[in-house]
Amino acid sequence: MTNSINNEFVSHASALDRAQAGVADLARSRNDRWYPRFHIASDGGWINSPNGFCFFRGRWHVFYQLNPFDTQWGTMHCGHVSSEDLVTWRREPIALAPSLEADRDGIYSGSAVVGDDGRLWLFYTGHRWANGVDPSGGNFEVQCAAVSDDGVHFEKIGMVIDNVDGFNHFRDPKVWKQDGLWYMVFGMSTKNRRGQVLLYVSEDMLIWHFHSILYRHPNPGVFMLESLDFFPLSDKEGNEHWVLSFSALGERPNGFANRNPHTASYVIGSWAPGEEFAPRTEFRMWDWGHNFYAPQTVRADDGRTLQYGWMSPFTPARPNQGDGWCGQLSIPREISLDSYGCIRINPARELTRLRTDTIDFGAVHLDANETTTVMADCDAVEIEMEIDINESTAEFGGLKVHSTKDNAHSSVFYDAQTHRILIDRHANARGDRGYRAAPFTSNTLKLRVFVDRASIEVFINDGEQAMSSYSFPSEGPRAIELSAESGTLEIPTLRVHHLSPIGL
Ligand code: FRU
């Protein structure tokens, strides 16, 4: 079985060539009206989860799930971009394509590490349809590895962990080294459909032993935990905490929480090799917007924990699917622990280097029911603003972005009644609608809002909460406005930075 599972059914080189040509075909006729200026996306085709985020030989590498042949999810490959500075990116050749029996129907998510041999190792899930034909019979998934000398061209090793009990969902390995041993976590669904995380150990990255069940999700509705991550974060006193991150399938909406079809969440606890993971928090959402999923972190040399997520277009309509591309990653984020032991999520500090042409509006006052234009037309900006809640009487107020002549727009509003920040898309003319609402604790409000051609990301009060949503503007100039409803709005500071493109 092990031998045949690692046999090639097609040469990897020819599968990669075909995939590269597929992306080029779609890219040739791409419509750029919503194509991102400062987010990672494919030239053409569909992308989902970030994979193998790492630093290798002087460059950052981000791999991602890619369907090179269509603008919807399909036979997954592993796309690749790299960067010297996390600011400007260059496209790399597609890293992996299905070519072995083990990964015949898809290269699924995984992670990258620099091995003991100094080479870049990519661990990923080899995916096959259990009936050999289509999804109707479920999945057959195993963990696989590939290695590279230059970080660009990969040689497949093949399967390293079999799925001997034939679990339906069994995927998304995250690998790290600690105290001389290699560890791997990945997600699975038990025979009675409960989501669990498995821990494996290895001395040489090739032979892996089952160690333990690291985590069982307590909610019986949650049948799978995918896109695993497990990493330490130090608090201000230098104590180490472990964050288990997963994207849960089957989580039910609960008030303002879990409104998306699947939920990217985390639990904070303690863990050390040989010990059980002891959660000290409930599970919390990484992001309160419509479209954040499957995040993955890496520890930078300077000690920061950096994260990319996928902006998942969960719910149709996805108007860019007719434009030759679909799917983008989030902006890179810095993850840290505050003095309450809570996670803070801020834009990676490197992003300030994208700023050009800053316009400082100073303090702004809005009368009740006033709307005023800040910028008549722009497609890639960061807005920094404060709202003085004590001095404002508005029920709703804040920004209208992607505001077009047909009165379509998305609002990034403060809601005085629920004391939440909203991304409200009810006035969108294109794409999915609905609103999302994030909590915050203070009486002043500090926002950083990143607006790209089809997306909005909001960071609240120095990273207390984050929100990421698609927003597809209508034709014509895309204005940014300020608006106060049923009361006044006091904005002590307002600055708009234009953002340069990232080179993709
Ligand atoms: C997450 C995910 C992973 C899987 C991959 C398939 O969005 O479903 O669990 O490995 O995407 O594309």
XYZ file of C-alpha atoms and ligand atoms in Angstrom:
516
model
C 0.000 0.000 0.000
C 2.710 2.476 1.055
C 4.632 1.940 -2.169
C 1.699 2.271 -4.508
C 0.328 5.259 -2.662
C 3.527 7.173 -3.470
C 3.488 6.190 -7.162
C 3.093 8.953 -9.718
C -0.006 8.794 -11.895
C 1.356 11.784 -13.822
C 4.771 13.464 -13.754
C 4.855 16.300 -11.260
C 6.639 18.566 -13.772
C 3.917 18.164 -16.401
C 1.133 18.624 -13.799
C 2.797 21.875 -12.702
C 3.126 23.081 -16.323
C -0.549 22.435 -16.958
C -1.518 24.293 -13.778
C 0.729 27.246 -14.625
C -0.901 27.454 -18.068
C -4.354 27.347 -16.428
C -3.572 30.382 -14.268
C -2.053 32.237 -17.243
C -5.209 31.596 -19.315
C -7.458 33.087 -16.658
C -5.050 35.977 -15.978
C -4.995 37.009 -19.648
C -8.597 38.181 -19.627
C -8.799 39.239 -15.970
C -10.996 42.202 -15.109
C -9.282 44.282 -12.434
C -12.227 46.321 -11.143
C -12.126 44.402 -7.821
C -8.641 42.887 -8.039
C -6.738 43.758 -4.826
C -3.973 46.373 -4.702
C -2.409 45.340 -1.371
C -3.641 41.795 -0.735
C -2.172 38.500 -1.889
C -4.316 36.924 -4.611
C -3.604 34.640 -7.557
C -3.022 36.036 -11.041
C -6.002 33.945 -12.068
C -8.133 31.157 -10.603
C -9.499 30.467 -7.130
C -7.521 30.618 -3.899
C -8.318 29.677 -0.329
C -6.349 29.024 2.869
C -2.788 30.331 3.448
C -0.323 27.449 3.864
C 3.337 27.133 4.773
C 3.822 30.721 5.955
C 7.564 30.824 6.779
C 10.875 32.663 6.485
C 13.534 30.793 4.513
C 16.894 31.975 3.130
C 16.167 35.677 3.562
C 12.606 35.682 2.207
C 9.082 35.339 3.523
C 7.114 32.604 1.794
C 3.365 32.314 1.638
C 1.784 29.324 -0.044
C -1.946 29.042 -0.595
C -4.655 26.704 -1.776
C -5.111 27.265 -5.509
C -7.445 25.972 -8.199
C -5.579 27.039 -11.328
C -8.334 26.027 -13.733
C -11.428 27.824 -12.499
C -12.657 30.653 -10.295
C -14.351 28.259 -7.898
C -12.964 25.674 -5.480
C -11.917 22.466 -7.301
C -8.788 20.349 -7.664
C -6.458 22.068 -5.236
C -2.817 22.911 -5.927
C -0.307 24.851 -3.867
C 0.338 28.414 -5.120
C 3.275 30.492 -3.905
C 4.465 34.092 -3.444
C 7.560 35.390 -1.641
C 8.853 38.654 -0.230
C 11.979 40.116 1.324
C 10.146 42.514 3.604
C 6.511 41.358 3.995
C 5.558 44.481 1.990
C 6.432 43.865 -1.673
C 5.773 40.428 -3.111
C 6.810 38.425 -6.146
C 5.033 35.520 -7.758
C 6.750 32.147 -7.621
C 5.961 29.069 -9.717
C 3.137 26.867 -8.439
C 4.828 24.701 -5.788
C 2.773 21.504 -5.789
C 0.232 19.839 -8.061
C -1.572 16.511 -7.639
C 0.695 13.823 -9.128
C 0.859 10.921 -6.633
C -1.805 8.384 -5.788
C -1.705 9.882 -2.270
C -2.666 13.381 -3.481
C -4.523 12.417 -6.652
C -7.559 14.640 -6.019
C -5.886 17.566 -4.286
C -2.974 19.116 -2.433
C -4.727 20.241 0.739
C -3.531 22.621 3.436
C -0.373 22.317 5.495
C 2.635 24.123 6.880
C 6.350 24.680 6.228
C 9.441 24.314 8.428
C 13.173 24.448 7.879
C 14.339 20.870 8.477
C 17.413 19.589 10.304
C 18.992 19.313 6.836
C 18.550 23.063 6.217
C 15.989 22.434 3.464
C 12.435 23.739 3.349
C 9.915 21.035 4.179
C 6.277 21.410 3.212
C 3.833 19.163 5.048
C 0.413 18.935 3.433
C -2.625 16.717 3.213
C -2.879 14.406 0.237
C -6.540 14.285 -0.666
C -8.482 11.641 -2.569
C -12.175 11.024 -2.960
C -12.942 7.829 -1.037
C -14.880 6.338 -3.974
C -12.142 7.389 -6.387
C -14.554 9.548 -8.340
C -16.362 12.356 -6.541
C -17.251 13.810 -3.104
C -20.408 11.689 -2.688
C -18.488 8.914 -0.879
C -16.511 11.245 1.414
C -12.750 11.860 1.618
C -9.660 9.755 2.022
C -6.893 11.944 3.422
C -3.273 11.278 4.499
C -0.400 13.537 5.568
C 2.394 14.046 3.030
C 5.698 15.908 2.727
C 7.765 17.609 0.024
C 11.233 19.209 0.296
C 13.078 21.999 -1.436
C 16.662 23.286 -1.550
C 15.783 26.736 -2.885
C 12.317 27.224 -1.370
C 10.818 27.337 -4.866
C 11.148 23.899 -6.499
C 9.809 20.995 -4.465
C 10.463 17.285 -4.618
C 7.731 15.094 -3.194
C 8.507 12.591 -0.456
C 4.940 11.321 -0.425
C 2.810 10.005 2.406
C 4.260 10.211 5.929
C 1.089 9.493 7.966
C -1.513 7.040 6.762
C -5.205 7.156 7.644
C -5.502 3.500 8.652
C -8.971 3.811 10.175
C -10.336 5.637 7.151
C -11.542 8.769 8.938
C -13.544 10.998 6.607
C -11.850 14.290 7.598
C -8.161 13.947 8.520
C -6.149 16.987 7.460
C -4.180 20.232 7.684
C -0.880 19.461 9.489
C 0.991 22.173 11.380
C 4.577 21.160 12.250
C 7.140 22.629 14.671
C 10.277 21.575 16.529
C 10.679 21.686 20.281
C 13.271 20.247 22.683
C 14.847 18.176 19.916
C 11.640 16.561 18.630
C 9.306 17.328 15.742
C 5.611 17.734 16.531
C 2.595 17.779 14.249
C -1.039 18.633 14.957
C -3.902 18.148 12.527
C -7.678 17.973 12.628
C -10.026 15.040 12.283
C -13.628 13.983 12.532
C -14.324 10.885 14.642
C -16.629 8.103 13.443
C -19.407 9.683 15.521
C -18.695 13.082 13.927
C -16.878 14.976 16.670
C -14.106 17.453 15.909
C -10.714 16.586 17.430
C -7.056 17.554 17.173
C -4.383 14.848 16.989
C -0.759 15.228 18.086
C 2.029 13.230 16.397
C 5.785 13.125 17.165
C 8.851 12.369 15.064
C 12.614 12.305 15.405
C 13.416 12.630 11.710
C 10.296 14.183 10.095
C 9.746 10.995 8.109
C 8.553 8.452 10.673
C 5.725 9.834 12.770
C 4.125 8.271 15.855
C 0.668 9.008 17.203
C 1.134 10.736 20.561
C -2.280 11.799 21.874
C -5.582 13.496 21.256
C -4.598 17.088 21.997
C -8.104 18.547 22.066
C -11.736 17.462 21.772
C -14.160 20.220 20.858
C -16.850 20.302 23.567
C -19.687 21.272 21.218
C -21.364 18.121 19.824
C -22.445 20.016 16.676
C -18.824 20.694 15.706
C -17.878 17.751 13.501
C -14.470 18.856 12.226
C -11.614 21.181 13.211
C -9.617 22.198 10.142
C -6.728 24.554 9.327
C -4.861 23.775 12.550
C -2.327 25.950 14.256
C -0.714 25.579 17.690
C 1.806 28.121 18.937
C 3.208 29.733 22.102
C 2.695 33.407 23.017
C 4.421 35.102 25.915
C 2.609 37.541 28.175
C 4.156 40.749 29.502
C 5.734 38.870 32.437
C 7.344 36.429 30.029
C 5.026 33.509 30.898
C 4.318 31.227 27.990
C 0.738 30.425 26.924
C -0.272 28.106 24.091
C -2.852 29.065 21.492
C -4.738 26.307 19.712
C -6.267 27.731 16.549
C -8.794 25.879 14.398
C -11.561 26.531 11.931
C -14.677 24.752 13.165
C -17.231 23.079 10.909
C -20.696 22.870 12.448
C -20.589 25.796 14.889
C -24.063 27.350 15.319
C -24.799 31.108 15.229
C -25.001 32.532 18.739
C -26.197 36.145 18.869
C -23.562 38.269 17.157
C -21.058 35.399 17.163
C -20.503 32.558 14.685
C -22.576 34.215 11.972
C -20.490 32.743 9.134
C -20.980 29.191 7.809
C -17.711 28.136 9.511
C -15.812 29.847 12.326
C -12.083 30.499 12.701
C -11.469 30.361 16.459
C -8.866 29.776 19.143
C -8.506 28.580 22.725
C -5.707 29.758 25.030
C -4.209 27.316 27.523
C -1.053 25.692 28.753
C 0.960 22.891 27.224
C 4.444 21.407 27.348
C 5.834 18.322 25.608
C 4.497 15.231 27.353
C 1.675 17.153 29.036
C -1.966 17.507 28.115
C -3.212 20.749 26.633
C -5.164 22.528 29.406
C -7.436 25.259 27.967
C -7.988 28.272 30.241
C -10.434 30.142 27.964
C -13.589 29.374 26.026
C -13.156 29.433 22.245
C -12.991 32.909 20.786
C -13.367 34.169 17.263
C -10.309 35.443 15.422
C -12.379 37.961 13.547
C -15.928 39.347 13.655
C -16.304 40.136 9.940
C -18.076 38.192 7.200
C -15.044 36.651 5.555
C -12.094 35.565 7.705
C -11.042 31.898 7.778
C -8.249 29.323 8.103
C -5.510 31.566 9.609
C -1.918 30.422 10.014
C 0.940 31.952 12.028
C 4.708 31.992 11.965
C 7.190 33.188 14.606
C 9.484 35.886 13.174
C 13.147 36.128 14.191
C 12.368 39.251 16.209
C 9.916 37.237 18.334
C 6.685 38.546 16.794
C 3.927 36.117 15.849
C 2.630 36.951 12.369
C -0.585 35.637 10.859
C -2.328 35.449 7.498
C -5.921 34.376 7.049
C -8.011 33.716 3.976
C -10.834 36.101 3.182
C -13.319 33.346 2.468
C -16.178 34.387 0.183
C -18.418 32.004 2.147
C -21.778 33.100 0.799
C -22.679 33.873 -2.824
C -22.923 36.124 -4.750
C -19.223 36.282 -5.636
C -19.285 38.749 -8.512
C -15.531 38.508 -9.172
C -15.914 34.863 -10.268
C -16.723 36.247 -13.715
C -13.530 38.330 -13.648
C -10.956 35.520 -13.859
C -10.049 35.364 -10.158
C -11.641 34.744 -6.763
C -10.252 34.815 -3.217
C -7.594 36.861 -1.428
C -5.651 36.551 1.802
C -6.094 39.005 4.672
C -3.416 41.599 5.330
C -0.639 40.207 7.561
C -1.351 40.591 11.283
C 0.674 40.626 14.483
C -0.715 38.462 17.250
C 0.187 39.232 20.866
C -1.118 38.847 24.434
C -2.195 41.910 26.425
C -1.974 42.394 30.182
C -5.373 40.684 30.656
C -4.065 37.593 28.882
C -6.264 38.359 25.864
C -5.150 38.172 22.259
C -4.511 41.409 20.368
C -4.643 41.464 16.592
C -2.941 44.345 14.816
C -1.845 44.946 11.228
C 1.794 43.894 10.756
C 3.858 47.032 11.391
C 5.574 46.618 7.998
C 2.323 47.769 6.352
C 2.954 51.388 7.356
C 5.599 51.308 4.608
C 2.822 51.091 2.013
C 1.558 54.528 3.059
C 1.910 57.411 0.601
C 0.135 60.772 0.298
C -1.298 61.006 3.783
C -4.105 63.506 4.216
C -4.652 64.750 7.758
C -8.173 66.086 8.314
C -7.572 67.012 11.961
C -10.678 67.051 14.170
C -14.069 66.733 12.483
C -17.526 67.526 13.865
C -20.679 66.234 12.198
C -24.124 67.660 12.881
C -27.040 65.317 13.393
C -27.868 63.482 10.173
C -24.998 65.094 8.304
C -23.020 63.215 5.654
C -19.821 64.677 4.257
C -17.403 63.444 1.602
C -13.840 62.813 2.733
C -12.408 61.444 -0.530
C -14.255 61.583 -3.851
C -12.586 58.493 -5.313
C -10.023 56.005 -4.056
C -9.423 52.274 -4.164
C -6.557 51.484 -1.737
C -6.394 53.378 1.533
C -5.896 53.032 5.261
C -8.090 55.282 7.414
C -7.035 56.059 10.990
C -9.709 57.679 13.089
C -10.969 58.162 16.617
C -14.555 58.650 17.729
C -15.209 60.349 21.046
C -18.206 58.397 22.220
C -18.819 60.493 25.340
C -19.054 63.678 23.283
C -21.107 62.176 20.432
C -24.882 61.765 20.506
C -25.329 59.851 17.231
C -27.080 56.471 17.348
C -24.990 55.368 14.413
C -22.000 57.018 12.890
C -18.719 56.571 11.131
C -17.533 55.798 7.610
C -19.281 54.960 4.397
C -16.779 53.377 2.013
C -17.089 52.168 -1.581
C -19.812 54.781 -1.864
C -20.969 55.119 -5.473
C -23.444 57.263 -7.405
C -26.179 54.618 -7.178
C -26.061 55.119 -3.375
C -24.482 51.702 -2.841
C -21.894 51.618 -0.022
C -20.598 49.664 2.990
C -20.711 51.281 6.418
C -18.100 50.965 9.137
C -20.257 52.366 11.921
C -20.249 52.706 15.647
C -23.637 51.563 17.044
C -24.397 53.403 20.303
C -27.215 51.049 21.305
C -25.276 47.831 21.149
C -21.887 49.470 21.808
C -20.452 47.607 18.827
C -18.652 48.336 15.596
C -20.526 47.264 12.497
C -19.498 46.401 8.995
C -22.882 46.856 7.379
C -23.355 45.848 3.731
C -27.131 46.198 3.476
C -26.666 48.984 0.869
C -24.331 46.929 -1.365
C -25.486 46.542 -4.957
C -23.131 43.599 -5.649
C -22.108 40.528 -3.664
C -23.393 39.115 -0.386
C -24.978 41.548 2.109
C -25.731 41.454 5.847
C -23.938 43.079 8.765
C -21.479 41.925 11.410
C -20.935 43.534 14.819
C -17.808 43.378 16.999
C -17.766 44.227 20.712
C -15.312 46.638 22.295
C -14.743 47.746 25.861
C -13.628 51.397 25.934
C -15.439 54.731 25.842
C -13.235 56.105 23.148
C -12.860 54.402 19.882
C -9.748 54.071 17.805
C -10.078 52.504 14.368
C -7.714 51.474 11.603
C -9.703 50.667 8.480
C -8.043 49.121 5.415
C -10.055 49.535 2.230
C -8.991 47.704 -0.914
C -10.884 47.377 -4.198
C -13.211 44.683 -2.835
C -12.543 44.406 0.886
C -12.614 46.141 4.255
C -10.550 45.190 7.338
C -11.122 46.972 10.629
C -8.825 46.892 13.674
C -10.446 48.223 16.842
C -8.676 49.873 19.804
C -5.128 48.683 19.158
C -6.195 45.186 18.232
C -8.941 44.424 20.757
C -10.951 42.995 17.854
C -10.605 42.625 14.099
C -13.172 42.450 11.308
C -12.644 41.387 7.680
C -15.326 41.570 4.999
C -15.629 41.674 1.234
C -17.393 44.661 -0.248
C -17.861 44.836 -4.025
C -18.429 48.452 -5.112
C -20.606 49.443 -8.072
C -19.261 51.151 -11.212
C -17.779 54.643 -11.066
C -15.858 56.669 -8.459
C -15.635 55.075 -4.995
C -16.041 57.763 -2.365
C -15.354 57.713 1.351
C -17.844 59.638 3.454
C -18.453 60.406 7.106
C -21.963 60.115 8.377
C -23.835 60.726 11.655
C -27.356 59.435 12.174
C -29.811 60.821 14.705
C -27.216 62.759 16.687
C -23.815 64.377 16.394
C -20.421 62.806 15.902
C -17.114 64.026 17.348
C -14.053 62.736 15.553
C -10.887 64.019 17.299
C -8.534 62.696 14.598
C -8.929 61.534 11.019
C -6.121 60.602 8.640
C -6.293 58.864 5.280
C -3.198 57.170 3.848
C -3.104 56.047 0.243
C -1.520 52.588 0.048
C 0.912 51.518 -2.665
C 0.412 48.228 -4.514
C 2.393 45.223 -3.221
C 3.875 44.174 -6.544
C 1.568 41.296 -7.493
C -9.913 25.088 4.680
C -9.732 23.847 3.866
C -8.782 22.878 4.500
C -8.364 22.033 3.354
C -8.371 23.005 2.212
C -8.929 22.467 0.941
O -10.582 26.062 3.979
O -10.980 23.233 3.644
O -9.326 22.144 5.537
O -7.123 21.482 3.576
O -9.160 24.102 2.613
O -8.844 23.424 -0.070
